[in-house]
CSV table of C-alpha atoms (C1' of nucleotides) in Angstrom, one decimal:
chain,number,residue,atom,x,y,z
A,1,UNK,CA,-30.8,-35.0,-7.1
A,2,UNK,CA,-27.8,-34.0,-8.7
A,3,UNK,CA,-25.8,-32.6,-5.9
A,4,UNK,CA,-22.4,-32.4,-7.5
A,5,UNK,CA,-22.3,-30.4,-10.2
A,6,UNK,CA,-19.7,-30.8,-12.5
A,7,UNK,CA,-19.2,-26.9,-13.1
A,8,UNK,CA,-16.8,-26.1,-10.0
A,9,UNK,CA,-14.4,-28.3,-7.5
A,10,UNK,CA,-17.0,-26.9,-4.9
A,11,UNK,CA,-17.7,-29.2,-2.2
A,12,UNK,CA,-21.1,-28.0,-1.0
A,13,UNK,CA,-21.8,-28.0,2.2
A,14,UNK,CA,-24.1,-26.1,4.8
A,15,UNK,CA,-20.8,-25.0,6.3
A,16,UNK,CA,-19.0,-23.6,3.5
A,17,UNK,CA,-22.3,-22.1,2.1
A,18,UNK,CA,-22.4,-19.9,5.2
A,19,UNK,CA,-18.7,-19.2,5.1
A,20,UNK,CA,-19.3,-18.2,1.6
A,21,UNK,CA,-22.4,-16.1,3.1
A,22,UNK,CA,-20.4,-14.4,5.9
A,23,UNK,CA,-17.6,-13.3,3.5
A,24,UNK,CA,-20.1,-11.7,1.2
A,25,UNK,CA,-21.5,-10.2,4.0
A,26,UNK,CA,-18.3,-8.8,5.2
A,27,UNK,CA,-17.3,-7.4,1.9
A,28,UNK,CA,-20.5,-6.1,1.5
A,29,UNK,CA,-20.9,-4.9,4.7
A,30,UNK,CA,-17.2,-3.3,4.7
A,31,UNK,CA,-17.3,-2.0,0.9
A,32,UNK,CA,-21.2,0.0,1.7
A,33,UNK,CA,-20.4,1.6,4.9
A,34,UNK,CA,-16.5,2.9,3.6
A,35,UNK,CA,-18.8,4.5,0.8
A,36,UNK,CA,-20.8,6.3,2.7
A,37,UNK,CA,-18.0,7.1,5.7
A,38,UNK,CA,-15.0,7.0,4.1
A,39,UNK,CA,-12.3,4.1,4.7
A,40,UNK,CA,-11.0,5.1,8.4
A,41,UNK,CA,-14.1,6.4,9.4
A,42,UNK,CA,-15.3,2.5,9.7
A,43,UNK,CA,-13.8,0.3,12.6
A,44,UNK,CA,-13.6,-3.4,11.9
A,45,UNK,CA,-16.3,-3.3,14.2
A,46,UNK,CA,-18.2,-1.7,12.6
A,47,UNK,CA,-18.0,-4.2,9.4
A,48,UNK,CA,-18.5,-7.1,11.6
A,49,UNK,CA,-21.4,-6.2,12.9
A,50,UNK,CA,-23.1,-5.0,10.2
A,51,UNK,CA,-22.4,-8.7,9.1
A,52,UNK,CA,-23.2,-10.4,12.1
A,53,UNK,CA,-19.8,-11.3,13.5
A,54,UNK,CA,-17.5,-11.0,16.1
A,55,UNK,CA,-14.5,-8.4,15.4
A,56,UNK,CA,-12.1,-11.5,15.8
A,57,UNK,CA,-13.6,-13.8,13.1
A,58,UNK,CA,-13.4,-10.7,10.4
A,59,UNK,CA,-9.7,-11.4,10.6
A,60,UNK,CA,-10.5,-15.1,10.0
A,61,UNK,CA,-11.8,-13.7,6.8
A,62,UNK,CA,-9.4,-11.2,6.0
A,63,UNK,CA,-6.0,-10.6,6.7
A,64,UNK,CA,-6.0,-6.7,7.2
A,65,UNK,CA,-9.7,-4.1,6.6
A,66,UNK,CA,-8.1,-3.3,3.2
A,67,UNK,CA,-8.2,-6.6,2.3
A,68,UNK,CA,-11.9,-6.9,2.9
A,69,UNK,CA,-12.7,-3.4,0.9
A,70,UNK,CA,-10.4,-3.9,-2.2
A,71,UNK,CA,-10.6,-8.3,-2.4
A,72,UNK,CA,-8.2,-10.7,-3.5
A,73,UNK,CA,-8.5,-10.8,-7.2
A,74,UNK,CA,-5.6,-13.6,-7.1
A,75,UNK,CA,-8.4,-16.1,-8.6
A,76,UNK,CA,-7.8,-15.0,-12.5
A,77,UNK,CA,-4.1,-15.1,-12.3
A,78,UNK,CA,-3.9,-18.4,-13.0
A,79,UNK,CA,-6.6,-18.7,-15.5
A,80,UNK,CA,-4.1,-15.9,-17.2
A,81,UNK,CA,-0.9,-17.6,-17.3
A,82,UNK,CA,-3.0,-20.4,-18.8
A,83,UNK,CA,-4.4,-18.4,-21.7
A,84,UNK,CA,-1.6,-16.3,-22.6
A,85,UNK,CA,0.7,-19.6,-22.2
A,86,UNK,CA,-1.6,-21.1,-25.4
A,87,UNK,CA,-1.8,-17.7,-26.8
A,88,UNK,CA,1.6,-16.9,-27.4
A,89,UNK,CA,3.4,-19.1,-29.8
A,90,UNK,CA,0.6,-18.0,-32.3
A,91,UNK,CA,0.9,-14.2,-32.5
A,92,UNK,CA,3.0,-11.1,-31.1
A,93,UNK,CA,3.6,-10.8,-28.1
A,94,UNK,CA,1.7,-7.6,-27.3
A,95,UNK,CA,-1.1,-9.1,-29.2
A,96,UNK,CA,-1.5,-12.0,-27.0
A,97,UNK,CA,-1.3,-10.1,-23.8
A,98,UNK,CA,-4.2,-8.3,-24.6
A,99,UNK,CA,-6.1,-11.2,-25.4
A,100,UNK,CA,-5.2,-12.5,-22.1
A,101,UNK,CA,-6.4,-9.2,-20.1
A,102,UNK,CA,-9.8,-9.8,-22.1
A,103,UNK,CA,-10.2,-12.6,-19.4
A,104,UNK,CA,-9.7,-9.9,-16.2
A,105,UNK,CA,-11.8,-7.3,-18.6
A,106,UNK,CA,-14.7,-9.7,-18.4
A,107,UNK,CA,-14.4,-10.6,-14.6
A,108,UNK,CA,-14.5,-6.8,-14.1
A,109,UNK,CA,-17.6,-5.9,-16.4
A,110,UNK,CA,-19.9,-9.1,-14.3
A,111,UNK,CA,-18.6,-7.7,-11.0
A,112,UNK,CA,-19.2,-4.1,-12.2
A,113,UNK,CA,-21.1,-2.9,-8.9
A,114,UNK,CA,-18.7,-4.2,-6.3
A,115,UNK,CA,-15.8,-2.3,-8.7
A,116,UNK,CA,-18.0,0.9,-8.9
A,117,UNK,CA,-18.5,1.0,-5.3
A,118,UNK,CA,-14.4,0.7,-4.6
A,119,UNK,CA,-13.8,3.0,-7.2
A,120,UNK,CA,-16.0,4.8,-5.0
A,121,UNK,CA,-13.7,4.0,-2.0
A,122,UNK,CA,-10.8,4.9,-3.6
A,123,UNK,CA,-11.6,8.4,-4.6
A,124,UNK,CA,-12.8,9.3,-0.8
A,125,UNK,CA,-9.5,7.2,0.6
A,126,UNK,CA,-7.0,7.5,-1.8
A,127,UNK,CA,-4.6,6.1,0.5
A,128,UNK,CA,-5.9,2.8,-0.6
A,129,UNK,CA,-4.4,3.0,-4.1
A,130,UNK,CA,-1.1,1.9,-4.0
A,131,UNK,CA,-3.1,-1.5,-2.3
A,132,UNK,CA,-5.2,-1.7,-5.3
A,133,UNK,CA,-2.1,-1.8,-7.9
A,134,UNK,CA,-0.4,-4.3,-5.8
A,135,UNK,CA,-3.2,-6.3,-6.7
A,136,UNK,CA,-2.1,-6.4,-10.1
A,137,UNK,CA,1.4,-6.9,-8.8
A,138,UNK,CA,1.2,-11.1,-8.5
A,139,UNK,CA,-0.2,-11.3,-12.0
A,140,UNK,CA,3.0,-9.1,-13.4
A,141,UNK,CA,5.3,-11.0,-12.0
A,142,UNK,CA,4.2,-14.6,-12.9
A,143,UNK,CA,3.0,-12.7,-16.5
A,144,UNK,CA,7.0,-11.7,-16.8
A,145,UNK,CA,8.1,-15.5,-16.2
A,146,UNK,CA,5.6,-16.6,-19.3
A,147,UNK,CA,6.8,-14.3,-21.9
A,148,UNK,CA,10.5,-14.7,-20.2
A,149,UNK,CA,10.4,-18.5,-21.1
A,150,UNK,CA,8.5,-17.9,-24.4
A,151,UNK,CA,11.1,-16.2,-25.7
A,152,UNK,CA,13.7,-18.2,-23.5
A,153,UNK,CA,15.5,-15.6,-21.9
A,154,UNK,CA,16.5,-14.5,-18.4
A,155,UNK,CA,14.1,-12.2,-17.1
A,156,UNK,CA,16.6,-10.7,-15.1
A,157,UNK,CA,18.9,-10.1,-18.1
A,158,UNK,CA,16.7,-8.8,-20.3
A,159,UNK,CA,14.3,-5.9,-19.8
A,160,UNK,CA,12.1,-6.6,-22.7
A,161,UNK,CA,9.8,-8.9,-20.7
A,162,UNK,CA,9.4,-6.7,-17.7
A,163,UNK,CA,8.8,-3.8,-19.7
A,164,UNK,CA,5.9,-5.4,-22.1
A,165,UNK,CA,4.3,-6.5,-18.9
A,166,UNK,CA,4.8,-3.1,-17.0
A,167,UNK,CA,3.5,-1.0,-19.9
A,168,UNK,CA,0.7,-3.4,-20.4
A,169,UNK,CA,-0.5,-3.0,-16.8
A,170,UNK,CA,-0.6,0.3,-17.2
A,171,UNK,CA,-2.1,0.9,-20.0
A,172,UNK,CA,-5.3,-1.5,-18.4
A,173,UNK,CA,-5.1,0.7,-15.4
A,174,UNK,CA,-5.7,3.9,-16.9
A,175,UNK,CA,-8.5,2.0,-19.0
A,176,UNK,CA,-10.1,0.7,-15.9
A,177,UNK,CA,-9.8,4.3,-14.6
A,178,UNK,CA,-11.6,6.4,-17.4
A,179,UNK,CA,-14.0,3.3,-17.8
A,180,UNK,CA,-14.8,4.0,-13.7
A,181,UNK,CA,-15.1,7.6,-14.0
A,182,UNK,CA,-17.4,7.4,-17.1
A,183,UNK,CA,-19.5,5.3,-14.6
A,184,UNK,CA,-19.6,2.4,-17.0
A,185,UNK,CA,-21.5,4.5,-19.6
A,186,UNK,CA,-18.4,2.9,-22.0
A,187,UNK,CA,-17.2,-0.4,-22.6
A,188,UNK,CA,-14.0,-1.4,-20.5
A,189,UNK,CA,-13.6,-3.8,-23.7
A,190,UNK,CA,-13.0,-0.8,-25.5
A,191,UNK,CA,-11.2,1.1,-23.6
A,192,UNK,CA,-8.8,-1.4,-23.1
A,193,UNK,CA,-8.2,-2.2,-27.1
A,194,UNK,CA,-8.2,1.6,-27.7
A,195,UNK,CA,-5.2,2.0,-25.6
A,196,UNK,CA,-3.4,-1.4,-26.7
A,197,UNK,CA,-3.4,0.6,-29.9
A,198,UNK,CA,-1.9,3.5,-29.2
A,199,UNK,CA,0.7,1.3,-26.9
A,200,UNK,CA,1.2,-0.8,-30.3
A,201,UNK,CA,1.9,2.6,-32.2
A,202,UNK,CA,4.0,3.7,-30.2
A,203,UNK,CA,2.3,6.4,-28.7
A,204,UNK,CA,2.3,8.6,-31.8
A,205,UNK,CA,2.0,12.4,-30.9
A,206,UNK,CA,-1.1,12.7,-31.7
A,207,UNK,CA,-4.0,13.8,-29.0
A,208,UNK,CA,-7.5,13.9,-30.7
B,1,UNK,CA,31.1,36.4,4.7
B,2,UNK,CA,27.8,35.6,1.7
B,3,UNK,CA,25.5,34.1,4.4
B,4,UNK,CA,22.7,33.8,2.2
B,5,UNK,CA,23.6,31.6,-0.5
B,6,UNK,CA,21.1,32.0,-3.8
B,7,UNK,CA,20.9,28.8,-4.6
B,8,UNK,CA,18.0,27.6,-2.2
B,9,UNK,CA,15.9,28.9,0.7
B,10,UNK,CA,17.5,27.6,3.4
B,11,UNK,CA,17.1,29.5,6.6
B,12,UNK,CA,20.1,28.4,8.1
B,13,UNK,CA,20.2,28.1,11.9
B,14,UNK,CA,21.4,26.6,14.7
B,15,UNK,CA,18.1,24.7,15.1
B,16,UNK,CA,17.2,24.1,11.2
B,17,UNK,CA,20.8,22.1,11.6
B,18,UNK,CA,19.7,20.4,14.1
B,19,UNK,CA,16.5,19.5,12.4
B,20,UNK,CA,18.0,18.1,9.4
B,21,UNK,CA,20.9,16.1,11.5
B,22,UNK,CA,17.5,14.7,13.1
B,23,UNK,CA,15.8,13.8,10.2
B,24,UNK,CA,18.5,12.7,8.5
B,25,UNK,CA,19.3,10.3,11.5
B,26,UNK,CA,16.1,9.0,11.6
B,27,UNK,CA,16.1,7.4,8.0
B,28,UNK,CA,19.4,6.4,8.6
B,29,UNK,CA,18.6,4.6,11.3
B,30,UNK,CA,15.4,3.3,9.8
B,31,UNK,CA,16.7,2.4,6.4
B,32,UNK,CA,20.2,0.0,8.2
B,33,UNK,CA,17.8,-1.7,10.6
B,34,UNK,CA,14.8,-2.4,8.2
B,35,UNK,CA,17.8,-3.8,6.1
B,36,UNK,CA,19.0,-5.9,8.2
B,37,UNK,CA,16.1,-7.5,10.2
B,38,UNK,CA,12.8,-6.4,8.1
B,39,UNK,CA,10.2,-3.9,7.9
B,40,UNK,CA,7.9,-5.7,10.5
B,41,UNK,CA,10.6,-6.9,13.0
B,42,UNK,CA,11.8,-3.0,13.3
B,43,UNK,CA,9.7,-1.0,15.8
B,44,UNK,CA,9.3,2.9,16.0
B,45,UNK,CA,10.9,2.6,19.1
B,46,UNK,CA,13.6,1.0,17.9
B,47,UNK,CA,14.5,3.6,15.0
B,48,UNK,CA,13.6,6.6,17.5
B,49,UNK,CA,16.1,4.7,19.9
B,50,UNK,CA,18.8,4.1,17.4
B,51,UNK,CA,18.4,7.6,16.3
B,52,UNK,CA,18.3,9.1,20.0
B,53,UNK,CA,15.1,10.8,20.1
B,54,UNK,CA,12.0,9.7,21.4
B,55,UNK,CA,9.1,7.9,19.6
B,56,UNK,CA,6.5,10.4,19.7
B,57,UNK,CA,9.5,12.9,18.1
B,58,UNK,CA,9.5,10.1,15.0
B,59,UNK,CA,6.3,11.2,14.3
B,60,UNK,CA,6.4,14.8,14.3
B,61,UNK,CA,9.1,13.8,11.4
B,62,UNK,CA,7.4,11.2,9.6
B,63,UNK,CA,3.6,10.4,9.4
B,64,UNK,CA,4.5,6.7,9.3
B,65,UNK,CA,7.0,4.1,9.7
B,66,UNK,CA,7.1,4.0,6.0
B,67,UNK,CA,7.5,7.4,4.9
B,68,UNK,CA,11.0,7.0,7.2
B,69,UNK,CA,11.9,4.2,5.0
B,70,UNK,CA,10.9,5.2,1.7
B,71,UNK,CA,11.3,9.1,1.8
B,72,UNK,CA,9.0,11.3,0.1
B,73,UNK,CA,10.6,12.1,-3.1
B,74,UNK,CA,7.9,14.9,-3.9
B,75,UNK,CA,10.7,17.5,-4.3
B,76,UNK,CA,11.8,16.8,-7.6
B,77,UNK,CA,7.7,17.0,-8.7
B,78,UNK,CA,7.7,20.8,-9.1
B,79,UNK,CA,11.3,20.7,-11.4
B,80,UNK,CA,9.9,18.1,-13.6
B,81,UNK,CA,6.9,20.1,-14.3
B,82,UNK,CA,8.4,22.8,-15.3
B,83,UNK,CA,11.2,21.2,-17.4
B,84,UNK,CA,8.4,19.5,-19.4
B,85,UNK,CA,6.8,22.5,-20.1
B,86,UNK,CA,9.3,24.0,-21.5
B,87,UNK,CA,10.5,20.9,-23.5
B,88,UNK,CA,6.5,20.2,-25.0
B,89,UNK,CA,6.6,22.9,-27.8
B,90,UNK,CA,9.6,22.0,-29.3
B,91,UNK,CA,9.2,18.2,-29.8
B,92,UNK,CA,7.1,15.0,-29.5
B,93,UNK,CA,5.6,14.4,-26.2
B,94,UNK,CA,7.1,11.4,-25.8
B,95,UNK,CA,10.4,12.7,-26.0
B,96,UNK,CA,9.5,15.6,-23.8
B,97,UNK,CA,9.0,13.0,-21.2
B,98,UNK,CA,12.3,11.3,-21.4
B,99,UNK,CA,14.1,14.0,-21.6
B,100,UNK,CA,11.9,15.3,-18.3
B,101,UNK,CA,12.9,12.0,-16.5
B,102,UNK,CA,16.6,12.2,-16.7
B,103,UNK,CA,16.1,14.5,-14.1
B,104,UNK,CA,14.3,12.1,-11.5
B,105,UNK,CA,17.5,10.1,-12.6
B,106,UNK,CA,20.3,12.4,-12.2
B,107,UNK,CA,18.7,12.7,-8.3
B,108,UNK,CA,18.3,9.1,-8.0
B,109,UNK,CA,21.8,8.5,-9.2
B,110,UNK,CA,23.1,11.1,-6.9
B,111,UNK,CA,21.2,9.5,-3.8
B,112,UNK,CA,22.7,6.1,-5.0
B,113,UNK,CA,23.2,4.5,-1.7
B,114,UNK,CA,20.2,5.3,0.1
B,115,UNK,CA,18.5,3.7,-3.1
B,116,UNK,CA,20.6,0.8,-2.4
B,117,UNK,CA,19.6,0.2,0.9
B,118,UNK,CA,15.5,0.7,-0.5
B,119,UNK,CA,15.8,-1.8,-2.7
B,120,UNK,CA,17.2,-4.8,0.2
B,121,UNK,CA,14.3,-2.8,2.4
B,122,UNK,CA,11.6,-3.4,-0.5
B,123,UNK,CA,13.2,-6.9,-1.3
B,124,UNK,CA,13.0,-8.3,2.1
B,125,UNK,CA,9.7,-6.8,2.6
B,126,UNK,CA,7.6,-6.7,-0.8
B,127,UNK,CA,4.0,-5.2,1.3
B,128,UNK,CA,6.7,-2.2,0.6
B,129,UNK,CA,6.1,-2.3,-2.7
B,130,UNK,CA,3.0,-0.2,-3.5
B,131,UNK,CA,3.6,2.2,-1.5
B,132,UNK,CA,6.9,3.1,-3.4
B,133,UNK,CA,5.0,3.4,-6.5
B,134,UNK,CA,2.6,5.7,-5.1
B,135,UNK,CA,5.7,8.2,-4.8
B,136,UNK,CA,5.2,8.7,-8.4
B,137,UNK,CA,1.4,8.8,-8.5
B,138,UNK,CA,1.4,12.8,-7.4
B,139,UNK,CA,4.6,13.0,-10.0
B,140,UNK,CA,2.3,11.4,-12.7
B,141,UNK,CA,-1.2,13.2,-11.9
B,142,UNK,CA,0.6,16.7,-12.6
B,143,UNK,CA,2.5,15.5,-15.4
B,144,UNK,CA,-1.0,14.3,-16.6
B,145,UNK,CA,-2.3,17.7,-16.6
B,146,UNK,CA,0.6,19.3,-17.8
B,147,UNK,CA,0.9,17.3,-21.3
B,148,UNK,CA,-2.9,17.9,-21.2
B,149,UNK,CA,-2.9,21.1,-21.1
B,150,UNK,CA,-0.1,20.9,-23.9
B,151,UNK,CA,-2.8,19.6,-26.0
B,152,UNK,CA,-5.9,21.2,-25.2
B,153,UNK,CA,-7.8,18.3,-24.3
B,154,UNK,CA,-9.4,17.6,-21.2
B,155,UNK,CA,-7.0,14.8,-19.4
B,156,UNK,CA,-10.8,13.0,-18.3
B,157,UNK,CA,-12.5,13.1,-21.9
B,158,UNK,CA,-9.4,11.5,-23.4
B,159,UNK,CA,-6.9,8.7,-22.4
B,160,UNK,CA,-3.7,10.2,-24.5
B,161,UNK,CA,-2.3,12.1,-21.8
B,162,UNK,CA,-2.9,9.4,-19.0
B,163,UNK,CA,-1.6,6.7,-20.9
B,164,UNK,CA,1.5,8.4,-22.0
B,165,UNK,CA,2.3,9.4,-18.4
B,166,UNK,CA,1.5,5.4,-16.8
B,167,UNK,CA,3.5,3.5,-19.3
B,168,UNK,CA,6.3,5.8,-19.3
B,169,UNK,CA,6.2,5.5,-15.5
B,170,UNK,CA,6.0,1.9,-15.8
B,171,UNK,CA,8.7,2.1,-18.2
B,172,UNK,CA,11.0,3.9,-16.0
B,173,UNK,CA,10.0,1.7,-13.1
B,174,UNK,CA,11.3,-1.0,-14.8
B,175,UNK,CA,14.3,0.5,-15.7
B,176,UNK,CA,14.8,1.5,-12.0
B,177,UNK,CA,14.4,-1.9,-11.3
B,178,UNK,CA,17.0,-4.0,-13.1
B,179,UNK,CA,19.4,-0.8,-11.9
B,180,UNK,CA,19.4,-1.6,-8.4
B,181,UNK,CA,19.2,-5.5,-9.5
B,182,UNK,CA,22.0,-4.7,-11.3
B,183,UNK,CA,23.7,-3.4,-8.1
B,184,UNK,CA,24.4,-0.3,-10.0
B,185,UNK,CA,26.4,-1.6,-12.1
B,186,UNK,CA,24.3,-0.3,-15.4
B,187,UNK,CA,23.8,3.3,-15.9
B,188,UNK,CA,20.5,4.0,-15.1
B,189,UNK,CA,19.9,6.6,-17.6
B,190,UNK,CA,21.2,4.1,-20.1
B,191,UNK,CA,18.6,1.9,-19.4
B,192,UNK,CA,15.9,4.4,-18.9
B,193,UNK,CA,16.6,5.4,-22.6
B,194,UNK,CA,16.7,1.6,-23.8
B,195,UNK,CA,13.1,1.3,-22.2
B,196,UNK,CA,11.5,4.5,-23.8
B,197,UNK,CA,13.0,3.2,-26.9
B,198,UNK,CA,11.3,0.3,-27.1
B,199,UNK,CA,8.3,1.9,-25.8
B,200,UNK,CA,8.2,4.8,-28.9
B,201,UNK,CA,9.0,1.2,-31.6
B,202,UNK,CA,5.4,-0.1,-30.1
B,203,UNK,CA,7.0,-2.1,-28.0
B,204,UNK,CA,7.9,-4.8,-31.1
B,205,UNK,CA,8.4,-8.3,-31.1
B,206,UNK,CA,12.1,-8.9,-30.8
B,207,UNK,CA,13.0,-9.8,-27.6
B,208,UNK,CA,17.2,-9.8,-27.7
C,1,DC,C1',18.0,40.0,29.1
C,2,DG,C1',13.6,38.6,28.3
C,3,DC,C1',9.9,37.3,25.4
C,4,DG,C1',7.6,34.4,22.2
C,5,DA,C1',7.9,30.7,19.0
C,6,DA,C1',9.5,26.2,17.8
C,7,DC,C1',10.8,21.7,19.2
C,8,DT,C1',10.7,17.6,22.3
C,9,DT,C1',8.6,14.6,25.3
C,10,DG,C1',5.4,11.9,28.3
C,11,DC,C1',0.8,10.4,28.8
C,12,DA,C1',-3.4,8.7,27.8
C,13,DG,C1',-6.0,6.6,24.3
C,14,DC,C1',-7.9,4.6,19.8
C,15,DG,C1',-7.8,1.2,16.4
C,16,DA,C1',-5.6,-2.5,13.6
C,17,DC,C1',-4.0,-7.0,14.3
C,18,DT,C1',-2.5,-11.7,16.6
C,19,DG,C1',-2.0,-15.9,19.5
C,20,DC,C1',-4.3,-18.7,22.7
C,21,DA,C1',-7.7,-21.2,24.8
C,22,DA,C1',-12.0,-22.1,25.2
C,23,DG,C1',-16.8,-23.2,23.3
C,24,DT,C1',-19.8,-24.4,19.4
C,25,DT,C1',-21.2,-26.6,15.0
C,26,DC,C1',-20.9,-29.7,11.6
C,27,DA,C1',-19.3,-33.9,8.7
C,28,DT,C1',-18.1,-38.5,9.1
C,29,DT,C1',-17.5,-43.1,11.0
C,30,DT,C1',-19.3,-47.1,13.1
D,1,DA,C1',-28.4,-42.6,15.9
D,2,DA,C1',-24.5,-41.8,18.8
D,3,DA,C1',-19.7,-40.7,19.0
D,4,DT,C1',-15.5,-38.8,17.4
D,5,DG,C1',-12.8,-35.3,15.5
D,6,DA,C1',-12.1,-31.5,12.7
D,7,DA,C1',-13.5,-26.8,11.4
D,8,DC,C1',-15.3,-22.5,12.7
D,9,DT,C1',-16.4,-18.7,16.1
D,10,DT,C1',-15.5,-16.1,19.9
D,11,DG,C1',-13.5,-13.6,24.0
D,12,DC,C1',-9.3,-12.1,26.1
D,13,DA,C1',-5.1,-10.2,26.6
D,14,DG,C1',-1.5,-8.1,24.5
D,15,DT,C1',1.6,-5.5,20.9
D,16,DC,C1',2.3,-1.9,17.8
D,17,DG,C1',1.2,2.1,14.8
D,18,DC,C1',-0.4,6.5,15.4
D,19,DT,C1',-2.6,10.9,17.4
D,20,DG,C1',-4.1,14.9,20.5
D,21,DC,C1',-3.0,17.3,24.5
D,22,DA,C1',-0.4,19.6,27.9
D,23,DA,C1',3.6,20.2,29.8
D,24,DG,C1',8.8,21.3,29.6
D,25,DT,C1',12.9,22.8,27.1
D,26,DT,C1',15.6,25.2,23.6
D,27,DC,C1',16.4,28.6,20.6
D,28,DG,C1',15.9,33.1,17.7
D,29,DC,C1',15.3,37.8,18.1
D,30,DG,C1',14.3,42.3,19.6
DNA sequence: CGCGAACTTGCAGCGACTGCAAGTTCATTT
DNA sequence: AAATGAACTTGCAGTCGCTGCAAGTTCGCG
């Protein structure tokens, strides 16, 4: 009873419950083995067959092995514009970014094991960094276009835009890192307004 | 007459020339055809052609297509560092790092065309795009340690130094950015100043 | 001049990745 | 329930990035 739940456009099916299945697996598969190996010590076929699939249909899954280990992450973006969108004809701009971020904070701190074990990744393979940042590259740029029409100016014209997002991203990255390396022990919540702060102050000379 | 010049180590030979001529060919080569028909349509063979060597020469130059195209840029590291420590006692750390910068500028700015050409490469090509940031990551983790240091703190206990060195690095990233946009047509150290500006005013809510 | 080191090159091979042409599985229609 | 068509998986063959190895060649230096 009750097969269509109102919670998700998700049109279940036996089929797209195992596709869901095989790209868990794959991720899975492909994010435990580069922990253990390190990232070009695992073939793709060695993550498809820990999954139970050919070589070929990992590329049905995933567009390059990266893309497997690190994920998409494209899903919040547009949840973000939304937010922010609402968010920023009520307060400062720098306000209502970080509100916004809260939204990628929390997807983070459910999916906290998956992110552990690529932080993982990433430390044995830093060659896989500059991949993860891109990741956040998508958001910036349609972030950019938001504020750029909020405050009705040309985003190429004006750095102001650009430079709010840039700093912004940075400033979550370097949360996200210490909040990694402290294995979780602190709140990535936290972390995240701590360093709004200082971005808000200026970043007074002060240390301690 | 004076064949040893002081100002740097350069073994000067008949083969070192060469060497360089090589090199120097090789990103030539690299750089006009990536900008002309894209990173992925552009073989090794092709650049190793165009630059008259063979293909398994290109890789005892380069350890990837890539790192013909974007350089490595890991020479100006070691002058920054010690420019910044040297500026750290005598002011605020955020001006320490602007005034450190201007040197990464002066070389971009001197290295104007090849810049050029990265930024239709990086355009036309935007998977590019990560990996060009990452040529600051090694820049930023010693700069990291180095305003660390400055401080006494340990860079992993608290997020000061980190932060200071991502946004400013995002900062100057954008201002990088609308240069080349800008076809060069802005100073670049101009705008690298208008960004830490903002950034040291908490990045305030005034857009024009 | 002759020796050793440095540089180039071809070859053989691994692994990532792709298009194509099956074969298989499932949802849907009648 | 059977038939139809679409979606998904798979093997195959091939390209390209990249590497180690073992020559061959060039150059610096005594």
């Amino acid at each position: 009873m009750v097969p269509d739940v109102h919670s998700d456009a998700a049109p279940l099916g036996r089929r797209d419950l195992r596709k869901q299945q095989t790209r868990a697996a794959l991720t899975g598969a492909a994010l435990r083995l580069c922990a253990e190996r390190g990232f070009d010590q695992v073939t793709v076929d060695d993550i498809s067959a820990a999954a139970g699939v050919s070589p070929r249909t990992f590329f049905n899954y995933f567009a390059s092995k990266e893309d497997a280990v690190l994920g998409d992450h494209l899903v919040e973006v547009d949840a973000m514009r939304v937010r922010l969108a609402s968010l920023l004809p009520a307060m400062p701009v720098l306000e209502a970014v970080r509100r916004a971020v809260l939204l990628v904070v929390a997807a983070m701190e459910a999916d906290r094991d998956h992110w552990f074990l690529r932080m993982e990744v990433v430390h044995r393979s830093p060659q896989l960094l500059p991949r993860l940042v891109l990741s956040g590259a998508e958001a910036e740029r349609v972030t950019t276009e938001v504020i750029a029409a909020h405050l009705g100016v040309d985003p190429l014209a004006h750095g102001y835009p650009a430079l709010v997002v840039a700093t912004t991203g940075a400033a979550f990255r370097v949360a996200a890192t210490r909040w990694m390396e402290a294995g979780g022990r602190l709140s990535l919540g936290a972390l995240v307004d701590e360093a709004f702060t200082d971005l808000a102050a200026g970043l007074p000379d002060r240390a301690v």
